PDB file of C-alpha atoms in Angstrom:
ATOM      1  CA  UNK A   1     -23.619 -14.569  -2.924  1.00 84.00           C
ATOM      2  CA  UNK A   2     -21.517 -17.660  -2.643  1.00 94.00           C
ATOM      3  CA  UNK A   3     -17.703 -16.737  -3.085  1.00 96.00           C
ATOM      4  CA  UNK A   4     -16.397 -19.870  -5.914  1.00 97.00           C
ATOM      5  CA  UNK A   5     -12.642 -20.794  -4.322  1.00 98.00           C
ATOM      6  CA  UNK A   6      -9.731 -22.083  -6.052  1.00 98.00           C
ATOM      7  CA  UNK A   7      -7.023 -23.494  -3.851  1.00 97.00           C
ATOM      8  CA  UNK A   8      -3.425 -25.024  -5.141  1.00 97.00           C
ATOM      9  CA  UNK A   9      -1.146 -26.596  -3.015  1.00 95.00           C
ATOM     10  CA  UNK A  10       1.035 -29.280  -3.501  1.00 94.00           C
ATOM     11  CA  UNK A  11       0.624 -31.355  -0.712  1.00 94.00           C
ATOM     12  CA  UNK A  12      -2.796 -33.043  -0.819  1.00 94.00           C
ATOM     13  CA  UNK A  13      -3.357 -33.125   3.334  1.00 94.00           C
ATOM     14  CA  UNK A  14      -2.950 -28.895   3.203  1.00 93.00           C
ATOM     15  CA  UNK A  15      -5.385 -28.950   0.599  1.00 94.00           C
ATOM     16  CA  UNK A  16      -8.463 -31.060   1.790  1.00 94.00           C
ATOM     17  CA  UNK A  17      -7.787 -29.597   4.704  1.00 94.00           C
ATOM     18  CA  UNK A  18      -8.213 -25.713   3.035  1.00 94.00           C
ATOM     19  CA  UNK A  19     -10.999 -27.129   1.375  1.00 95.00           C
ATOM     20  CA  UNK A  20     -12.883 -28.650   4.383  1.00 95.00           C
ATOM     21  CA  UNK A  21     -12.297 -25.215   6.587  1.00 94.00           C
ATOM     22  CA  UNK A  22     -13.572 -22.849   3.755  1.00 95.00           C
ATOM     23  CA  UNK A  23     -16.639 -25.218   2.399  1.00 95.00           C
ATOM     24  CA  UNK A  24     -17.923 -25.542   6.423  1.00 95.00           C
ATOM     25  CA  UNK A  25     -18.468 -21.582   6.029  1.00 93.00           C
ATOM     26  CA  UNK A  26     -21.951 -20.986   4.215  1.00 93.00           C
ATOM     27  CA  UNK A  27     -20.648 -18.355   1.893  1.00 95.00           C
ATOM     28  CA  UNK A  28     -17.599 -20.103   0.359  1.00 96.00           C
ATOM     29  CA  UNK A  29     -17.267 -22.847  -2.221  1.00 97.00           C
ATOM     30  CA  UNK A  30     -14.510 -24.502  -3.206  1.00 97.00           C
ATOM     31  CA  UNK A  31     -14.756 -25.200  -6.883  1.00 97.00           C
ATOM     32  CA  UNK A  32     -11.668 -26.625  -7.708  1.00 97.00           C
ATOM     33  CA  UNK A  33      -8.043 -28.039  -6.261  1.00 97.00           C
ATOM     34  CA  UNK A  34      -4.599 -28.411  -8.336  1.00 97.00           C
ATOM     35  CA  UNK A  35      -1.103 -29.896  -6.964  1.00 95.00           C
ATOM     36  CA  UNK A  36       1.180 -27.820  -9.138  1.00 95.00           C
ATOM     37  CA  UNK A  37       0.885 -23.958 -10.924  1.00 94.00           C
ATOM     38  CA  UNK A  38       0.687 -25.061 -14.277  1.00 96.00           C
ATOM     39  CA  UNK A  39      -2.901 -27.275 -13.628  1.00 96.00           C
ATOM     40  CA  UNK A  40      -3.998 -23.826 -11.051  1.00 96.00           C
ATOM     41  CA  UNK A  41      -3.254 -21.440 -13.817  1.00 96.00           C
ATOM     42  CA  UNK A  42      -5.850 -23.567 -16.222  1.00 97.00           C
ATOM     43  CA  UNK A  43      -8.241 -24.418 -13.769  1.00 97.00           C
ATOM     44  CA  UNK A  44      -8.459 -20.688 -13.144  1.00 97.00           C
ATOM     45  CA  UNK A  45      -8.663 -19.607 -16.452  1.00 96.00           C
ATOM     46  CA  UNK A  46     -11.637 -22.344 -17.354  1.00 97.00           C
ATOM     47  CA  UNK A  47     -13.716 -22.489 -13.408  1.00 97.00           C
ATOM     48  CA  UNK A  48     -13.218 -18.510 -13.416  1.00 96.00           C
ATOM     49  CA  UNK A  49     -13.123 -18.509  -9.030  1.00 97.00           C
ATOM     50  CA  UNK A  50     -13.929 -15.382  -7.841  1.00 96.00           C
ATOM     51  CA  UNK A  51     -10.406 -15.930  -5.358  1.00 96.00           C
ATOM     52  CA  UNK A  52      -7.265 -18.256  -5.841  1.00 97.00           C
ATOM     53  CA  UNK A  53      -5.943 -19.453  -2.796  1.00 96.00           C
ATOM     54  CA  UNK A  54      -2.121 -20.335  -4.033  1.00 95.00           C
ATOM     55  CA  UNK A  55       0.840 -21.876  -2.169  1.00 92.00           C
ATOM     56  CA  UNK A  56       4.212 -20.395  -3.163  1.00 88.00           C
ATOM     57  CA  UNK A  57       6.295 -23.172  -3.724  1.00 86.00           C
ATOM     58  CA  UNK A  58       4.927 -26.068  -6.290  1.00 91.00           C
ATOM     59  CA  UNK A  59       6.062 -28.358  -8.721  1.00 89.00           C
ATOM     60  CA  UNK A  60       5.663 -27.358 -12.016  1.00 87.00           C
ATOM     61  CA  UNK A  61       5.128 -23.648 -11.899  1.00 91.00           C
ATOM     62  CA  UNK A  62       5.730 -22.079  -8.529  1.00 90.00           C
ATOM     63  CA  UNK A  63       2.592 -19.579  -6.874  1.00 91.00           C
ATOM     64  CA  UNK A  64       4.449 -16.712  -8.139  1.00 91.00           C
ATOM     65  CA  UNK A  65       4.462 -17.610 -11.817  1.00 93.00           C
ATOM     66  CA  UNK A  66       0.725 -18.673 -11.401  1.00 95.00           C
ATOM     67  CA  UNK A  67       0.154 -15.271  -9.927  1.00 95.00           C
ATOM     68  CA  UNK A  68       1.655 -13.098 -12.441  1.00 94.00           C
ATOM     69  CA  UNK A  69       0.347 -15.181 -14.797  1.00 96.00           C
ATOM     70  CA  UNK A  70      -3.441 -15.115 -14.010  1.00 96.00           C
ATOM     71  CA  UNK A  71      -3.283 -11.136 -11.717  1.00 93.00           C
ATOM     72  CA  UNK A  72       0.036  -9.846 -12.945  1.00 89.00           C
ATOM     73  CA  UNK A  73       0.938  -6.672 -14.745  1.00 83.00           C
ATOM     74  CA  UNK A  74      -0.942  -6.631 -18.480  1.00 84.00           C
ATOM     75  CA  UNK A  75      -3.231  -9.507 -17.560  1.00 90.00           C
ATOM     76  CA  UNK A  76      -6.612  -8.390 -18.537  1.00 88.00           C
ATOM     77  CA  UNK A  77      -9.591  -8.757 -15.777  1.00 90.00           C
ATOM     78  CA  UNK A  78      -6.906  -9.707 -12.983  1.00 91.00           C
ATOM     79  CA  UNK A  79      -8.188 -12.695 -11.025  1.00 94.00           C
ATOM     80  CA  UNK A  80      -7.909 -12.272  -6.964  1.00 93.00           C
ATOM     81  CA  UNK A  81      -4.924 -14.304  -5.490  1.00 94.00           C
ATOM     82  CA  UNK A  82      -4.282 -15.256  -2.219  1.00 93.00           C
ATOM     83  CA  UNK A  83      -0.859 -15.993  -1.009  1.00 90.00           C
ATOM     84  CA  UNK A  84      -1.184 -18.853   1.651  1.00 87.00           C
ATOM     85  CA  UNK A  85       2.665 -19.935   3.155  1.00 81.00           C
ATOM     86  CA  UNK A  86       4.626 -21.012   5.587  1.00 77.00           C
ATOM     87  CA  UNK A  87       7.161 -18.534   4.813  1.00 64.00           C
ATOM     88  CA  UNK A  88       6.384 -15.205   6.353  1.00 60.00           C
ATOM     89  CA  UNK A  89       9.439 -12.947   5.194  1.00 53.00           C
ATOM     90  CA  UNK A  90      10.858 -15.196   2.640  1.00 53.00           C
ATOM     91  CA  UNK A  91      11.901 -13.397  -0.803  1.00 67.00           C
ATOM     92  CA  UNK A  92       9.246 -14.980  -2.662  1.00 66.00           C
ATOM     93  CA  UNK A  93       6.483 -14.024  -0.724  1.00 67.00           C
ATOM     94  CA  UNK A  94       7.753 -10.078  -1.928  1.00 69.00           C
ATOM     95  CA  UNK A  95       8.045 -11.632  -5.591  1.00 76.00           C
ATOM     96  CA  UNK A  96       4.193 -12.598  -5.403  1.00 75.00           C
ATOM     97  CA  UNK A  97       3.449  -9.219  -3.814  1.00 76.00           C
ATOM     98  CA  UNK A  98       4.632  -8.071  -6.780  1.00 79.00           C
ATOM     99  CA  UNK A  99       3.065 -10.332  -9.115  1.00 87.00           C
ATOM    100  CA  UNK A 100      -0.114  -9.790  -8.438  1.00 87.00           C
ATOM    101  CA  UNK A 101      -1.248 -11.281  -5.389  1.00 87.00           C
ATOM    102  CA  UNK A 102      -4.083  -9.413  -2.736  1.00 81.00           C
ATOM    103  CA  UNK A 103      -2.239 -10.475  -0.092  1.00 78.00           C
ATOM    104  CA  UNK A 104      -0.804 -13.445   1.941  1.00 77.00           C
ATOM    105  CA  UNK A 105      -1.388 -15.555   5.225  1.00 82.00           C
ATOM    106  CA  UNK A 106       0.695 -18.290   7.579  1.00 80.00           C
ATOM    107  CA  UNK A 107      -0.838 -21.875   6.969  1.00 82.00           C
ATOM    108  CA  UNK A 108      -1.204 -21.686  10.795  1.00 80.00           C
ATOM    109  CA  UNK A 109      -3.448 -18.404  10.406  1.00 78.00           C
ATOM    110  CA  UNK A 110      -6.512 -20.462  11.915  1.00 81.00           C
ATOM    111  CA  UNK A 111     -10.530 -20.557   9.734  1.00 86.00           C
ATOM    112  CA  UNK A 112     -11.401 -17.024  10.864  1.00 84.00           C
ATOM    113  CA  UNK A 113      -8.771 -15.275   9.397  1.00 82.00           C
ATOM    114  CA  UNK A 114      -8.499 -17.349   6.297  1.00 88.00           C
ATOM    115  CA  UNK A 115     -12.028 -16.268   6.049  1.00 89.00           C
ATOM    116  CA  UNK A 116     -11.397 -12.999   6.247  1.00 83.00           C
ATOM    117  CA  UNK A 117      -8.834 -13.041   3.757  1.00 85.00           C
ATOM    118  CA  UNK A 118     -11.217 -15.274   0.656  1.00 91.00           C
ATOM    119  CA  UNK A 119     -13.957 -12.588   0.967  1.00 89.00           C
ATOM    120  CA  UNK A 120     -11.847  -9.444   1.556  1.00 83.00           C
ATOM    121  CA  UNK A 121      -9.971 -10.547  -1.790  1.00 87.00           C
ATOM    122  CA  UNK A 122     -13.559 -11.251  -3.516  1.00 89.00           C
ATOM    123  CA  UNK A 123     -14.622  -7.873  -2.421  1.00 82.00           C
ATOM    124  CA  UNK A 124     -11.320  -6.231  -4.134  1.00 78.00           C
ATOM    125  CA  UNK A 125      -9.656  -5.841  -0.972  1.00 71.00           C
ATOM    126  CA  UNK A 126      -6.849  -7.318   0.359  1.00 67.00           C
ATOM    127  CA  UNK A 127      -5.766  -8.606   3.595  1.00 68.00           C
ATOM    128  CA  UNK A 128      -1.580  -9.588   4.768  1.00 67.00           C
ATOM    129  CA  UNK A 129      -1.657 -11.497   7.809  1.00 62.00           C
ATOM    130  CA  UNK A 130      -1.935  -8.900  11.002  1.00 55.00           C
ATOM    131  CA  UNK A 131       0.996 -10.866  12.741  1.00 52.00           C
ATOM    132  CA  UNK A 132       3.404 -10.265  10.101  1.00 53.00           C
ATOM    133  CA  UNK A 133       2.622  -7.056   8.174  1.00 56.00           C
ATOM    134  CA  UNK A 134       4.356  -4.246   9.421  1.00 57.00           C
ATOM    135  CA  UNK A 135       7.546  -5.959   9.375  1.00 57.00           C
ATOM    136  CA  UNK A 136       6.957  -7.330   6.281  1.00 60.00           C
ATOM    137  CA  UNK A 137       6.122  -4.247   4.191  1.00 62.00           C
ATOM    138  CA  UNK A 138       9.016  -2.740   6.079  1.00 60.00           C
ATOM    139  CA  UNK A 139      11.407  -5.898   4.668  1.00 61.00           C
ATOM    140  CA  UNK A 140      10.175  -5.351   1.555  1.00 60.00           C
ATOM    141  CA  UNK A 141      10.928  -1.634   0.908  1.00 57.00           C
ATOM    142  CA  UNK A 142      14.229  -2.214   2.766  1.00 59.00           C
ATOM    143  CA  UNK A 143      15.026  -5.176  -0.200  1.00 57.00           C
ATOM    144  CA  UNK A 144      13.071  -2.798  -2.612  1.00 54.00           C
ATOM    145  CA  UNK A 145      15.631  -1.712  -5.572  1.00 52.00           C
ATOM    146  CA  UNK A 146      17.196   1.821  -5.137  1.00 50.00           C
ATOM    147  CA  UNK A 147      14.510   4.489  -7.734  1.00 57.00           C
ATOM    148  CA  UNK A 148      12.766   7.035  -6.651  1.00 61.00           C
ATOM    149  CA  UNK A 149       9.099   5.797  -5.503  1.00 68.00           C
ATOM    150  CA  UNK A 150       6.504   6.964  -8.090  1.00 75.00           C
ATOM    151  CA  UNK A 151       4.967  10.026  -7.463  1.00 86.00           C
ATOM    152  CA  UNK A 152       1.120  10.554  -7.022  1.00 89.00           C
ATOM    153  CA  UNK A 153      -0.641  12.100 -10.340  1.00 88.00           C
ATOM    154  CA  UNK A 154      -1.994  14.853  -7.916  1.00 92.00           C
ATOM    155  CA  UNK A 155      -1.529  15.382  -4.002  1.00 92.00           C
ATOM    156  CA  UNK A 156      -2.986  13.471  -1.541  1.00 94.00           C
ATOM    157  CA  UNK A 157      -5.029  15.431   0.544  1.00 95.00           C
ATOM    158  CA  UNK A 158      -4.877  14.827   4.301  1.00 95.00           C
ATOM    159  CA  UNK A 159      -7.807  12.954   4.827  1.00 96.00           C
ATOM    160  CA  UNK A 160      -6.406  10.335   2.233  1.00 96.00           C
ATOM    161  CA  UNK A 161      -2.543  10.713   4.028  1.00 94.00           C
ATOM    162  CA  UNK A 162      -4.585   9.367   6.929  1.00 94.00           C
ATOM    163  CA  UNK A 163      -5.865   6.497   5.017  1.00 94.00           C
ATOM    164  CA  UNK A 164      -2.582   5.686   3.721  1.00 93.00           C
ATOM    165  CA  UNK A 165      -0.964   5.697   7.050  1.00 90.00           C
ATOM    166  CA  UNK A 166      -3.548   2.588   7.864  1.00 89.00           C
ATOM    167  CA  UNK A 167      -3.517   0.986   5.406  1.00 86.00           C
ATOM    168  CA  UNK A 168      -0.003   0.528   5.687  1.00 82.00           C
ATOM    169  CA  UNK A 169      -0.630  -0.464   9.096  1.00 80.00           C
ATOM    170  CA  UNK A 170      -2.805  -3.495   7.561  1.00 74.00           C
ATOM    171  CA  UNK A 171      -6.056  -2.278   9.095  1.00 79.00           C
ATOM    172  CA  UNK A 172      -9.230  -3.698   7.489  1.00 76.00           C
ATOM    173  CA  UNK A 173     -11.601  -1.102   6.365  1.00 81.00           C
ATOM    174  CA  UNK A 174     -13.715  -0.930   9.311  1.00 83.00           C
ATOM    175  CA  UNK A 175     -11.231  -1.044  11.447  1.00 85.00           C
ATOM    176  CA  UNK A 176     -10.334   2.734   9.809  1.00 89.00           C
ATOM    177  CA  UNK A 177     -13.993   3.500   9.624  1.00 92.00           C
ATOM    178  CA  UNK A 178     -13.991   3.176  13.342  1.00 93.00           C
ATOM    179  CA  UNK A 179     -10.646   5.165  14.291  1.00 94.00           C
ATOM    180  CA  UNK A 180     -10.890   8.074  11.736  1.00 95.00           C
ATOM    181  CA  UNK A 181     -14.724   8.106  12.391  1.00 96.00           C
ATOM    182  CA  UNK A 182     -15.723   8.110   8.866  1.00 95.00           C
ATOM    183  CA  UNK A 183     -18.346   5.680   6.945  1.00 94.00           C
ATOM    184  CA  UNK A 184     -17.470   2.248   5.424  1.00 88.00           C
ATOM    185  CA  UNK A 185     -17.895   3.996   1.932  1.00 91.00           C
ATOM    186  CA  UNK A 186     -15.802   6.855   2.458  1.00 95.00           C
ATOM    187  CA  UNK A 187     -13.161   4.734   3.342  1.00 93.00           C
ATOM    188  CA  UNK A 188     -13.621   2.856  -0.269  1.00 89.00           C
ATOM    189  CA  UNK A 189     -13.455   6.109  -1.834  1.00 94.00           C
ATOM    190  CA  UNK A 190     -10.717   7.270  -0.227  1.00 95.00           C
ATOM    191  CA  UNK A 191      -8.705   4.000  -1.164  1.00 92.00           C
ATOM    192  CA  UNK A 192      -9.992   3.872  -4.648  1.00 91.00           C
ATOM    193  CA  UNK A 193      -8.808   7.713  -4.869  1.00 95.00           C
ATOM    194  CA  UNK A 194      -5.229   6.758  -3.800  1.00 94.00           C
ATOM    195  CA  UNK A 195      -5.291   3.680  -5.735  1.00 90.00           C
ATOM    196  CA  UNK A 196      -6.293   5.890  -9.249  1.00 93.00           C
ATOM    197  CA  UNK A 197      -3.171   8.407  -7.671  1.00 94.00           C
ATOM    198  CA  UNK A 198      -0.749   6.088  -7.106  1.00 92.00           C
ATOM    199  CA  UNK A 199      -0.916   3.933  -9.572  1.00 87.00           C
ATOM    200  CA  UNK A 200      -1.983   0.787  -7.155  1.00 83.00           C
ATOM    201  CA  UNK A 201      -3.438  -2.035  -8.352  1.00 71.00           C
ATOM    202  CA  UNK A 202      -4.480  -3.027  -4.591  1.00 72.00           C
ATOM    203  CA  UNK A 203      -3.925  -2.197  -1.134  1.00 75.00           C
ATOM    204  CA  UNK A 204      -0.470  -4.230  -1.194  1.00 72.00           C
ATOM    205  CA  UNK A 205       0.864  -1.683  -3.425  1.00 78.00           C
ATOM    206  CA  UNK A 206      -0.829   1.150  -1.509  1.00 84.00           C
ATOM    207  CA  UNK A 207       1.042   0.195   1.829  1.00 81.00           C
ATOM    208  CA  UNK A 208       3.997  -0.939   0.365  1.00 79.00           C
ATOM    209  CA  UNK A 209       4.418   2.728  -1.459  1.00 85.00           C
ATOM    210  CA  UNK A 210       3.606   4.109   1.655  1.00 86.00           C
ATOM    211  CA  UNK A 211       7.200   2.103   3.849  1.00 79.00           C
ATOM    212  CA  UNK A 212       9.083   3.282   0.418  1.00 79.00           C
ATOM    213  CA  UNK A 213       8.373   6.808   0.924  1.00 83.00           C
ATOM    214  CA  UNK A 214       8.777   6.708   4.564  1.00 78.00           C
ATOM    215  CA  UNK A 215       5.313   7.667   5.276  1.00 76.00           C
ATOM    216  CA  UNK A 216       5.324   5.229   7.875  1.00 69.00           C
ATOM    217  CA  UNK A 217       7.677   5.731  10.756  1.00 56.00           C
ATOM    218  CA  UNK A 218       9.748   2.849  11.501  1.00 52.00           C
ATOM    219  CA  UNK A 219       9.195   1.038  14.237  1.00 49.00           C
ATOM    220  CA  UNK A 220      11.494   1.693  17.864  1.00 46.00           C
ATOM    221  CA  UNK A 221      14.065  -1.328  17.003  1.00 46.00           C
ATOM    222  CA  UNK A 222      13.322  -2.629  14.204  1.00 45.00           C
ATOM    223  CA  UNK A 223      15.736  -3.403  11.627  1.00 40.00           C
ATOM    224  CA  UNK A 224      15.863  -4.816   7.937  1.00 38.00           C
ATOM    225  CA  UNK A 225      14.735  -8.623   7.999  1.00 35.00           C
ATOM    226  CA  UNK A 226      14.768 -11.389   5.457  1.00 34.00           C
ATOM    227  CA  UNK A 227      17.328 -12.302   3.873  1.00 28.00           C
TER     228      UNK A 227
END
């Protein structure tokens, strides 16, 4: 099945230049371009792409407000966004986490990985550029406000503790297949299960959850970043 690409930007060179890498790849199509959020947000709503590949800042309305607008909370039949930036820890980047969006890569993240990231998102997964994830999701429950993390609606059992602990690591779903030596649908299952617990609309939320609640040991040296 073809996966049907929207991609905003507001520099025209980034976005032929999206559009050529994705429409050489045999199972992506790039339906439709728009230079600010406002002409993304309709294109979306009337093309219906199965992933929108948005740049944060734009004229107009910014990729956050195009986010929350088209995959934020409320918005009925959420539409798969794409973060796609130069700005690797910059606030907005955790405001379009929050909005809505599957996940985010560096412009400079190469046509393999921005592969990766169109049909992970068309799947319903989501993928956060390897180089910068950990220390991301860290920055962002560091800048998170100060409440008490929901709790689950019933325990996680250790099997989906495991789970948690890579998906907050930003491994793909084979990649945990592999190390916990489990099949590719059990690990679905168990991320749909700690989605339903959580309250998670995605994986984002799942591993950003998991820094708030300090399932995830903090990295020797790091410290708070971002602002």
């Amino acid at each position: 099945m073809t996966i049907r690409v929207l991609i905003a930007d507001d520099q025209e060179l980034v976005r032929t230049g999206l559009g050529m890498i994705l429409d050489a790849q045999p199972d992506i199509e790039v339906v439709g371009q728009a230079s600010d959020g406002i002409e993304a947000v309709a294109l979306a709503r009337s093309l219906g792409p199965d992933v929108c590949l948005f740049d944060i800042r734009m004229p107009g309305q910014d990729g956050i407000e195009a986010t929350r607008a088209i995959a934020g909370p409320g918005v009925e039949n959420p539409m798969a966004v794409v973060i796609i930036t130069t700005f690797d820890l910059d606030e907005y980047v955790y405001a379009a986490l929050r909005a809505g969006a599957k996940g985010f890569l560096l412009k400079d993240a190469g046509a393999d990985l921005l592969g990766q990231a169109v049909r992970a998102a068309a799947s319903g997964d989501a993928l956060i550029a390897p180089n910068v994830t950990v220390r991301l999701l860290e920055a962002f429950a560091d800048a998170a406000p100060a409440t008490v993390p929901a709790q689950p609606v019933e325990p996680l059992t250790e099997r989906e503790e495991q789970v948690l602990a890579a998906v907050a690591r930003g491994l793909s779903n084979s990649e945990m297949a592999s190390e916990l030596y489990i099949t590719l649908s059990t690990v679905k299952t168990h991320v749909a299960s700690l989605m339903t617990k959580l309250g998670a609309r995605n994986r984002v939320e799942i591993a950003i959850w998991a820094h708030q609640t300090k399932r995830i040991p903090r990295r020797p040296g790091a410290t708070p970043t971002g602002r």
